XYZ file of C-alpha atoms in Angstrom:
570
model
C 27.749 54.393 144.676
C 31.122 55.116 146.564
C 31.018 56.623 149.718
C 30.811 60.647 150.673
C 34.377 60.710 151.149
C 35.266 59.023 148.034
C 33.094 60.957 146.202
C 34.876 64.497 147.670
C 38.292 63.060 146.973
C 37.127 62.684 143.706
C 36.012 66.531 143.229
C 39.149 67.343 145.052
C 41.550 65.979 141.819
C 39.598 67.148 139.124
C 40.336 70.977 139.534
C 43.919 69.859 140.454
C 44.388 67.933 136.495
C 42.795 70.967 135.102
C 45.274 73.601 136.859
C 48.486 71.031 135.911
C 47.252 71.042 132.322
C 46.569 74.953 132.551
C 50.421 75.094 133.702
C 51.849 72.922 131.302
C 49.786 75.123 128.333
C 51.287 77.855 129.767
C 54.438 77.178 130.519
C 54.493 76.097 126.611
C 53.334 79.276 125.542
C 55.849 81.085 128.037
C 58.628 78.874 126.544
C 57.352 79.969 122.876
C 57.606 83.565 123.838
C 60.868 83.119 125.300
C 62.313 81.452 121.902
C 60.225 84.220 119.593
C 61.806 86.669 122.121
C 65.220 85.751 121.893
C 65.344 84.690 118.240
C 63.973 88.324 117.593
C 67.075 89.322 119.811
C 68.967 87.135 118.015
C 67.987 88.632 114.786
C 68.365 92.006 116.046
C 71.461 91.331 116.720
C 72.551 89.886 113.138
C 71.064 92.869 111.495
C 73.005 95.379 113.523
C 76.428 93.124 112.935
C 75.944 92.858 109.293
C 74.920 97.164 109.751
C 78.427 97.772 111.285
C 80.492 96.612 108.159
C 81.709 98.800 105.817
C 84.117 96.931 103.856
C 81.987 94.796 101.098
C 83.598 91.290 101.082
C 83.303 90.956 104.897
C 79.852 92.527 104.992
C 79.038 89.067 102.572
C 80.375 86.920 104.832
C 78.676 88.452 107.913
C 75.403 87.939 105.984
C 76.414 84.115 105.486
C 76.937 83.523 109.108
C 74.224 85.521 110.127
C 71.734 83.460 108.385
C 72.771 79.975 109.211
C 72.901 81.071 112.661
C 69.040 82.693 112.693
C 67.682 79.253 111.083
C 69.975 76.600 112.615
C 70.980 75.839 108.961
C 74.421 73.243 108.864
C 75.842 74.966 105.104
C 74.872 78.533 104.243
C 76.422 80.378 100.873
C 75.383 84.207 99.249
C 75.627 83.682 95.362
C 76.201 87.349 94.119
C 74.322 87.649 90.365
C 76.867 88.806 87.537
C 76.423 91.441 85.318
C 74.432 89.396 83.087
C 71.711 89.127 85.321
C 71.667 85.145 84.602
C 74.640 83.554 86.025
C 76.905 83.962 89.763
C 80.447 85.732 89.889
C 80.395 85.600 93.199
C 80.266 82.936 96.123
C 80.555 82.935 99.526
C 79.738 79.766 101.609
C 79.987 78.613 105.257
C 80.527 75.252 106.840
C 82.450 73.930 104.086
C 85.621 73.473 104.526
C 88.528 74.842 102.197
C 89.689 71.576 101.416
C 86.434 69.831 100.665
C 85.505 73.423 98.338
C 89.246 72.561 96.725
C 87.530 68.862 96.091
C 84.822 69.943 94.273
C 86.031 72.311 92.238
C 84.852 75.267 90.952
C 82.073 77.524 92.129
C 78.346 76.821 91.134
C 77.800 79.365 88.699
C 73.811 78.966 88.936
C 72.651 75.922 87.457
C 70.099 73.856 88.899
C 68.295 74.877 92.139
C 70.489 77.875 92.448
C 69.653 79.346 88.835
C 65.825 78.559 90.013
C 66.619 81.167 92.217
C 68.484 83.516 90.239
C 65.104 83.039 87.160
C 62.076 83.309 90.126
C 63.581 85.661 92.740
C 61.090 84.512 95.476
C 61.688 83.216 98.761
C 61.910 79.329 98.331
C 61.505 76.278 100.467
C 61.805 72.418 99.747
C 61.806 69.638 101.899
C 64.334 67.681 99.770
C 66.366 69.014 97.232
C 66.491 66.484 94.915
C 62.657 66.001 94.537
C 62.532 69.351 92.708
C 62.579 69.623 89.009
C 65.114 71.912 88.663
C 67.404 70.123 90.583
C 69.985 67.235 88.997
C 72.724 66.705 91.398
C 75.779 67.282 93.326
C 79.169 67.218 91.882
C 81.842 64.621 93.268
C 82.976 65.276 96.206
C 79.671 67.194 97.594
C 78.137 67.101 100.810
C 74.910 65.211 100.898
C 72.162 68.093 101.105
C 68.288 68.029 101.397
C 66.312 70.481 102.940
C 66.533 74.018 101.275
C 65.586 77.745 102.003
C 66.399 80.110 99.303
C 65.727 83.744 99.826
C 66.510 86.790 97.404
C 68.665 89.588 98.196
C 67.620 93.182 96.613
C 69.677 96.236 96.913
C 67.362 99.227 95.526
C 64.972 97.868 92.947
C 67.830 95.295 92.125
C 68.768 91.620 92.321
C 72.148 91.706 93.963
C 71.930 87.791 95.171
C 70.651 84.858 96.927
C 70.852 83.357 100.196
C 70.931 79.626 100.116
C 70.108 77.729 103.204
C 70.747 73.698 103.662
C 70.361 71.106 106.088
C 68.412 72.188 108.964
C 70.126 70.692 112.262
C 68.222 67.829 113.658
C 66.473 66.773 110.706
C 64.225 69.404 111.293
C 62.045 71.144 108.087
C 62.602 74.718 107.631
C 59.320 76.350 108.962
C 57.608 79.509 107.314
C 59.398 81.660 110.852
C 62.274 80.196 109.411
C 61.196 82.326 106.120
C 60.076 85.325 107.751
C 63.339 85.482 109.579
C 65.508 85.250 106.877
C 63.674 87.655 104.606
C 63.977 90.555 107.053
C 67.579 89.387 107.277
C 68.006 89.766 103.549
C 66.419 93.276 103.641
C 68.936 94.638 106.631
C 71.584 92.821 104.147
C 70.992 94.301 101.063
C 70.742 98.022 102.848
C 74.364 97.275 104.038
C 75.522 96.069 100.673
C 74.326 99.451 99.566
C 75.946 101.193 102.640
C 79.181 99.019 101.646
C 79.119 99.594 97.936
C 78.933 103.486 98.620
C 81.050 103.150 100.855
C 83.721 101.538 98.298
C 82.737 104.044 96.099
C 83.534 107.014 98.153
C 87.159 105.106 98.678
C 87.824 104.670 95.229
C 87.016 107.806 93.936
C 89.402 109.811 96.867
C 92.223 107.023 95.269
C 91.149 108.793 91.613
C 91.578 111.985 93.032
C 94.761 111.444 95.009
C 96.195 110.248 91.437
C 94.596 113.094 89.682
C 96.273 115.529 91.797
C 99.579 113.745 91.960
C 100.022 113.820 88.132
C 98.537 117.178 87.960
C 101.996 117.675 89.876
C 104.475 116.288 87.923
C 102.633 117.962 84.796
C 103.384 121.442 86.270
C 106.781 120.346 87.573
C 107.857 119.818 84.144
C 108.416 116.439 84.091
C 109.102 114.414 80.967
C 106.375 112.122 79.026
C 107.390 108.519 79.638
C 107.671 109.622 83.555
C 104.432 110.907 83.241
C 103.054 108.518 81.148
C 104.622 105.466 83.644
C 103.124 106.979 86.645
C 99.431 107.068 84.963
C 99.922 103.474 84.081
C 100.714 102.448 87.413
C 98.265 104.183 89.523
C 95.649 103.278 86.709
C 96.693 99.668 87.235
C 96.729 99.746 91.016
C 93.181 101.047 91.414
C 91.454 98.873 89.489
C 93.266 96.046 90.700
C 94.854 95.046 87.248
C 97.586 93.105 87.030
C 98.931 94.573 83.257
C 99.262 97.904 81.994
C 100.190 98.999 78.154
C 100.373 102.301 77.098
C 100.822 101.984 72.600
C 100.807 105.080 70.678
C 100.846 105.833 67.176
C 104.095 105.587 65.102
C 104.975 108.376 62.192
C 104.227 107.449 58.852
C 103.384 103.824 59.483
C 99.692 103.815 60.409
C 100.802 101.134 63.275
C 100.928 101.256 67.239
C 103.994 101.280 68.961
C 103.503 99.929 72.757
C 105.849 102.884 74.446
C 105.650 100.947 78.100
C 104.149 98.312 79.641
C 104.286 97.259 83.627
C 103.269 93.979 84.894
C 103.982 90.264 84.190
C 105.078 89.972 80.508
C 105.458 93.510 80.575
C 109.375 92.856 78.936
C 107.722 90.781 75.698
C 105.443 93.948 74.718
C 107.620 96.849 75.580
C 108.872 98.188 71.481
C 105.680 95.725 69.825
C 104.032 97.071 66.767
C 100.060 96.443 66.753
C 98.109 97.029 64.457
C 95.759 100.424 64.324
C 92.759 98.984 63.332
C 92.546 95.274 64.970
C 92.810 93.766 68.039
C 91.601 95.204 71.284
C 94.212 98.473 71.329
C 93.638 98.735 67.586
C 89.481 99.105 68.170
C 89.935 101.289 70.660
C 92.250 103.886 68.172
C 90.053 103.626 65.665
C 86.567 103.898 67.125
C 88.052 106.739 70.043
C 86.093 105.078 72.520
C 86.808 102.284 75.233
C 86.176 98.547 74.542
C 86.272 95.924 77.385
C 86.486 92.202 76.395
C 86.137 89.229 79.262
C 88.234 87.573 78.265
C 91.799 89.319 76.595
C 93.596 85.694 76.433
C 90.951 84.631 73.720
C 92.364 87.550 70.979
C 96.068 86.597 71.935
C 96.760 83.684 73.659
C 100.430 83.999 73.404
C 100.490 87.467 74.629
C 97.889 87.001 77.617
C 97.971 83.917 78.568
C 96.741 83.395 82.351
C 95.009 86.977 81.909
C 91.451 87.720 81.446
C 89.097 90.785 82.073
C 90.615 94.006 80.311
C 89.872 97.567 79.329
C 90.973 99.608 76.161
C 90.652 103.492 77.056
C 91.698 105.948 74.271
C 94.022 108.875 75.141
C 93.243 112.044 73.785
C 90.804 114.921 73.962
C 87.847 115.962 71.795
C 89.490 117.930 69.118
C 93.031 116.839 69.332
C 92.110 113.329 67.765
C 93.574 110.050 69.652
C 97.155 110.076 70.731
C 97.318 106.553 72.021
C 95.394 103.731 74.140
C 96.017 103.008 77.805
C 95.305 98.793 77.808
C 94.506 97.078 81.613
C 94.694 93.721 81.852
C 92.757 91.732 84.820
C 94.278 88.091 86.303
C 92.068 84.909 84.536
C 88.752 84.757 87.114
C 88.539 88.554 87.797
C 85.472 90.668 87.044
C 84.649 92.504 83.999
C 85.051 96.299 84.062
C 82.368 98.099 84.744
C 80.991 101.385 83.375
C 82.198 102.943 86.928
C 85.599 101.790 86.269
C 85.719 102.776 83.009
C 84.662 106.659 83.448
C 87.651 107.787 85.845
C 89.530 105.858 83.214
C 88.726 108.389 80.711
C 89.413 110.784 82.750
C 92.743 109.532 83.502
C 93.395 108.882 79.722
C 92.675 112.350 79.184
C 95.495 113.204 82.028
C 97.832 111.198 79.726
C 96.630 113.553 76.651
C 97.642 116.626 78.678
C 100.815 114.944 79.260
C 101.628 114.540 75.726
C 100.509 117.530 74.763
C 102.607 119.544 77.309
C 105.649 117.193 76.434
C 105.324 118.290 72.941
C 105.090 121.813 73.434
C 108.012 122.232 75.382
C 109.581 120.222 72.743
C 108.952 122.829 70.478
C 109.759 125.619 72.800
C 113.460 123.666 73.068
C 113.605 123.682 69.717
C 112.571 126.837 68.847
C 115.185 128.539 71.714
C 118.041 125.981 70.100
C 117.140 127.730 66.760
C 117.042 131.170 67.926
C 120.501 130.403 69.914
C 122.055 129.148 66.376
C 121.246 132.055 64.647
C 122.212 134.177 66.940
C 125.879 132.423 67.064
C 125.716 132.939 63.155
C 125.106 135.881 63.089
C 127.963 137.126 65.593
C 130.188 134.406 64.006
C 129.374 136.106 60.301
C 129.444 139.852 61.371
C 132.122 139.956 64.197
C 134.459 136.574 63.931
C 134.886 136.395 59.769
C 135.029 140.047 59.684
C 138.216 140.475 61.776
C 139.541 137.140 60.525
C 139.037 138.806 57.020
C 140.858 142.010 58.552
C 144.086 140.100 60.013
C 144.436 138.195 56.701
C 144.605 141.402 54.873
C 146.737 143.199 57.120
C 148.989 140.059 57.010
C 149.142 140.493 53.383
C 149.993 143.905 53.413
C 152.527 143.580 55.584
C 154.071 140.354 53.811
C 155.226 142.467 51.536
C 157.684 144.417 53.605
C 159.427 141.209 55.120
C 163.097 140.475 53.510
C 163.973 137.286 55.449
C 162.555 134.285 52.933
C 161.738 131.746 56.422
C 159.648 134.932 58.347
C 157.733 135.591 54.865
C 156.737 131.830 53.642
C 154.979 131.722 57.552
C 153.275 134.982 57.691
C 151.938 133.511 54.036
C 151.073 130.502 55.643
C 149.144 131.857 58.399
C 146.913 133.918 55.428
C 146.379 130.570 54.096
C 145.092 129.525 57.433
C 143.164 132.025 58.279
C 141.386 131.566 55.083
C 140.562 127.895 55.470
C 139.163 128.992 58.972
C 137.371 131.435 57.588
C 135.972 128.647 54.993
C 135.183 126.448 58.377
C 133.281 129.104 59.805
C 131.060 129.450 56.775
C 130.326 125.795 56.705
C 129.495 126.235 60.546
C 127.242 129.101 60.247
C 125.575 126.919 57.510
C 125.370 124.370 59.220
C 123.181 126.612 62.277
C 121.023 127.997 59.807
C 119.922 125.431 57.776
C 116.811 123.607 59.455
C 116.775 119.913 58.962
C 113.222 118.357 57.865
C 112.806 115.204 57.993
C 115.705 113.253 56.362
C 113.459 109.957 55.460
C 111.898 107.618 57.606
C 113.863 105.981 60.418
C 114.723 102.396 60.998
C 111.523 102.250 62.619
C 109.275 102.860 60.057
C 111.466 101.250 57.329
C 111.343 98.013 59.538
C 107.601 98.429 60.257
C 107.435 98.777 56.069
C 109.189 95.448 55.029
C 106.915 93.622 57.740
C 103.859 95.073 56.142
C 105.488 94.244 52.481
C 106.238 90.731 53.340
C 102.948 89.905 54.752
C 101.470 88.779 51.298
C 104.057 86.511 50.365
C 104.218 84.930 54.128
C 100.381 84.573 54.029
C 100.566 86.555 57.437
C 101.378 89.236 59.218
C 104.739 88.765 61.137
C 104.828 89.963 64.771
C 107.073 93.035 65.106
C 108.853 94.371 68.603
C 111.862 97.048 68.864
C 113.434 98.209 71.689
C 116.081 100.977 72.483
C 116.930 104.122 70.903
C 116.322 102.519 67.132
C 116.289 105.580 65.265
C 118.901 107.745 66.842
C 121.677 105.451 67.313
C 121.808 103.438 64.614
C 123.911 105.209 62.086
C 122.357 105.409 57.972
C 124.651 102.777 57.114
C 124.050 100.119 59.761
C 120.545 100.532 59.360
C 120.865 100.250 55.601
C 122.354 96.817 56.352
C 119.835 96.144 59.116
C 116.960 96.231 56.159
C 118.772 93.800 53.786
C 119.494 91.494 56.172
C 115.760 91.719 57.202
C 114.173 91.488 53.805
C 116.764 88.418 52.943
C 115.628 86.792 56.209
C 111.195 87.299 55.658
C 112.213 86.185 52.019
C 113.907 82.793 52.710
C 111.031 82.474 55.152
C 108.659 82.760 52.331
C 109.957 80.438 50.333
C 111.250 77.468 53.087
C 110.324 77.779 56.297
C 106.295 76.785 55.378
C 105.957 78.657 58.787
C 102.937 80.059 59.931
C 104.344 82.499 62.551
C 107.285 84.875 62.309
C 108.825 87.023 64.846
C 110.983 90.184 64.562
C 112.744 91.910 67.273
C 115.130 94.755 66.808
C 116.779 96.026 69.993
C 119.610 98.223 71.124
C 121.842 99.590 73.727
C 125.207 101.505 74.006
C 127.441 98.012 72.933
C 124.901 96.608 70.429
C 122.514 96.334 67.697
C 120.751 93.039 67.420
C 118.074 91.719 64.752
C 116.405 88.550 65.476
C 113.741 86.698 62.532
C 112.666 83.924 64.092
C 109.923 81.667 63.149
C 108.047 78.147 63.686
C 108.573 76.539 60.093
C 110.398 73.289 58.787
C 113.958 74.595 59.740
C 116.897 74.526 57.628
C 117.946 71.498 55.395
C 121.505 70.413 55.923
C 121.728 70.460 51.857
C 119.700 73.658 51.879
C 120.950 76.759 49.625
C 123.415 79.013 52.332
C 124.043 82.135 49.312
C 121.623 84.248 51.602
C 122.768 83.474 54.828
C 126.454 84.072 53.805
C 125.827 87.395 52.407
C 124.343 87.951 56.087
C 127.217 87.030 57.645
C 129.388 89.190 55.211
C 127.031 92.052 56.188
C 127.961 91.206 59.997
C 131.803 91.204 59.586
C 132.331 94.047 57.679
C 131.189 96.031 60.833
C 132.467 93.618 63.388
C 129.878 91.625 64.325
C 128.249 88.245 63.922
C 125.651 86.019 62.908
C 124.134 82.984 64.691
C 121.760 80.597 63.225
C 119.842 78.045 65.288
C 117.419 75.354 63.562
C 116.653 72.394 65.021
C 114.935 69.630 62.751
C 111.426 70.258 62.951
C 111.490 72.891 65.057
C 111.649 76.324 63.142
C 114.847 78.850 63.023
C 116.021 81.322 64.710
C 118.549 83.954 63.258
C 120.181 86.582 65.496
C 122.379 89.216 63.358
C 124.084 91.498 65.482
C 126.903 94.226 65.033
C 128.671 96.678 67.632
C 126.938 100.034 68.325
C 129.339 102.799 67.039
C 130.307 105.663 69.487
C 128.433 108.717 69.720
């Protein structure tokens, strides 16, 4: 036994290990509370940044940062669920650089772990990525990645996205706080997608109003179709972020499309092309009267759309009227769909373009009907008060012809009857001219063009692609266009029968100096001992009104024929 002093030293450091280990526990706990408090300040503060953004795209990328901040995470991303419900459109990452996401490539589109996600939306949580079954790699060029917190985002009662969590700093697991935390961040996130989407909404329908109001404007200013017409293209095209616009309506007598304008890249290429009224995207939506949106426009026309992708068909018209045309937008390759919110001002902005026409018509026929009124008004005073005094001096000339002696003063005074009745024949033919009301004197060149296209489609084994430009059935006299449709039908036939082509082109264009024809097509060319009787009559054609024809066929490599003749003055 140790001594009494020993034995109260000994009493003496037992209370003091207790009270150290006391401290220590508590200083833990204190140190616990101080990280739950300021993590829950921490995430206090995320919720309220990601609250404050209105504008959607930033209000993603707040939510990104915000999360790999709360759980320490090294890479964060927000995959945004299509339309399909199965698959991402969207993708917004952080801590990867731009030139290591240009290394890999495109965007996960939700395969794998991410698609697990997308199938089970319920917070998930692995250890190591790779050990789970839905998981089978990284593409080249990938960050190595192992532990993994996925949590769901819902907006409403829907799925808007996922939050994707990887590699915890430290080698640390993610921890069930680590859960909690970023589930209460994904509620305050998908309340300000909501806020953000509204938000957008609100924006976007003041922009349809704006537009509304400013071709409301030019409608009651008078202004003239194609200006109206232009302006709803462009704003149309502008809001919805679409890089083409096409406005086609239907041509007279031809049961085809004509596109009347067309703004964007490519725009010169469609501008006068005949489509036609019953295929294709325009063509479905003439027939059917309703909109039709394809993913993917490039797939029905490559040549046409190529690098394009998303567009929208809207009919123009109103409910008894019938259709009056289509209004086509055209998205860049990559873009989003268009959604039944886009489409419905759409419509209503189609139905602007109906007014248009409408309105455009009628005061076509009001012109018309005042020009009408004014001719037989001149008619009349030209038939009661000009031919009736003419008539009067030519008598009185008469009569007094016959009291002139001198030979030279007689022959003039008859001469000047003789005059006044040839102008008094003139007049006649004038005031005939005024009354008579011209119906339609045949189809145009249009049409007739449109015609031998259709006609020649059987024997080509296709349909050859038609485009005109310019004033084609005003200024192109009956003659010239006569010779415009020979030369045609020559150039389709020779087609027929050599070429072995599987494409054809025809583009008839003009201006105030001339009036060009091109065929072209994609065949076997032109043999050097090949049969030129055709051709020459072409050129014949050409030179009796001055112009020319130029033939192009490389070996192998299809022809090209451009027939072109002066425009005559108006």
């Amino acid at each position: 036994m140790g001594s009494p002093e020993e034995a109260g030293e000994a009493r003496i450091r037992l209370p003091q290990l207790r009270l150290d280990e006391l401290l220590e526990e508590l200083q833990a706990r204190l140190d616990a509370a101080r990280g739950t408090r300021d993590r829950v300040h921490s995430l206090l503060e995320a919720v309220l940044s990601v609250g404050r953004e209105l504008d959607l795209e930033q209000a993603l990328h707040s939510i990104v940062e915000a999360a790999a901040v709360l759980v320490d995470a090294e890479y964060a991303a927000l995959g945004v669920i299509g339309p399909d419900g199965r698959r991402l459109s969207g993708f917004h990452t952080v801590g990867v650089s731009e030139e290591r996401i240009a290394q890999i490539g495109h965007y996960p589109e939700g395969h794998g772990i991410l698609g697990e996600l997308i199938r089970h939306p319920e917070p998930l949580r692995l250890a190591r990525i790779s050990e789970h079954p839905a998981s089978y790699g990284f593409p080249p060029n990938h960050p190595p990645m192992n532990t993994f917190l996925g949590v769901p985002i819902r907006v409403r009662d829907q799925i808007f996205g996922n939050l994707y969590l990887t590699e915890k700093r430290g080698g640390a697991q993610f921890d069930d706080e680590d859960v909690s935390v970023t589930s209460t961040l994904a509620v305050a996130a998908g309340v300000a997608i909501d806020n953000a989407r509204l938000y957008e909404e609100s924006r976007l329908r003041e922009r349809w109003l704006r537009a509304t109001a400013e071709i409301t404007h030019r409608l009651m200013s008078g202004s003239e179709q194609g200006e109206v017409l232009g302006l709803i293209a462009d704003r149309a095209r502008e809001i919805t972020g679409a890089a083409l616009a096409v406005v086609a309506m239907p041509m007279r007598d031809t049961g085809s499309l004509g596109v009347e304008l067309a703004i964007g890249p490519g725009a010169e290429t469609l501008r006068g092309l005949v489509l036609p009224a019953d295929a294709g995207l325009i063509g479905e939506a003439f027939s059917t009267a309703a909109p039709v949106t394809t993913a993917d426009v490039s797939a029905s026309d490559p040549p046409r759309f190529a690098g394009l992708g998303p567009a929208a068909a809207v009919p123009v018209g109103t409910g008894d009227g019938g259709v009056r045309g289509v209004v086509l937008l055209v998205r860049e390759a990559g873009r989003t769909v268009f959604t039944h919110k886009e489409i419905e001002p759409l419509l209503g902005f189609a139905a602007q373009a109906a007014v248009a026409m409408e309105l455009a018509e009628r005061r076509q026929d009001a012109e018309e009907v005042a020009v009408l009124k004014d001719r037989d008004r001149i008619a009349r005073d030209l038939h009661d008060l000009a031919i009736q005094r003419l008539f009067a001096t030519g008598m009185t000339l008469q009569s007094a012809g016959r009291f002139i002696e001198h030979p030279e003063a007689s022959e003039r005074v008859v001469r000047a009857v003789d005059d006044l009745d040839e102008t008094i024949k003139i007049i006649r033919s004038t005031i005939f001219g005024l009354r008579s009301r011209e119906g339609a004197a045949g189809a145009g060149l249009r049409a007739r063009v449109v015609r031998v296209a259709g006609e020649a489609a059987p024997v080509l084994g296709f349909a050859p692609s038609v485009r005109m430009e310019g004033l084609v059935d005003t200024r192109v006299p009956r003659e010239i266009a006569d010779h415009v449709i020979a030369v045609l039908s020559e150039a389709l036939t020779n087609i027929a029968r050599h070429a072995h082509a599987d494409r054809a082109d025809i583009a008839l264009t003009t201006d105030p100096h001339r009036i060009r024809l091109t065929v072209s097509d994609n065949g076997v060319g032109i043999p050097a001992d090949g049969r030129r009787s055709g051709l020459r009559n072409m050129a014949e054609r050409a030179h009796q009104l001055g112009g020319e024809l130029e033939l192009t066929s490389p070996p192998g490599q299809g022809t090209t024929l451009v027939w072109q003749v002066p425009t005559p003055p108006e």
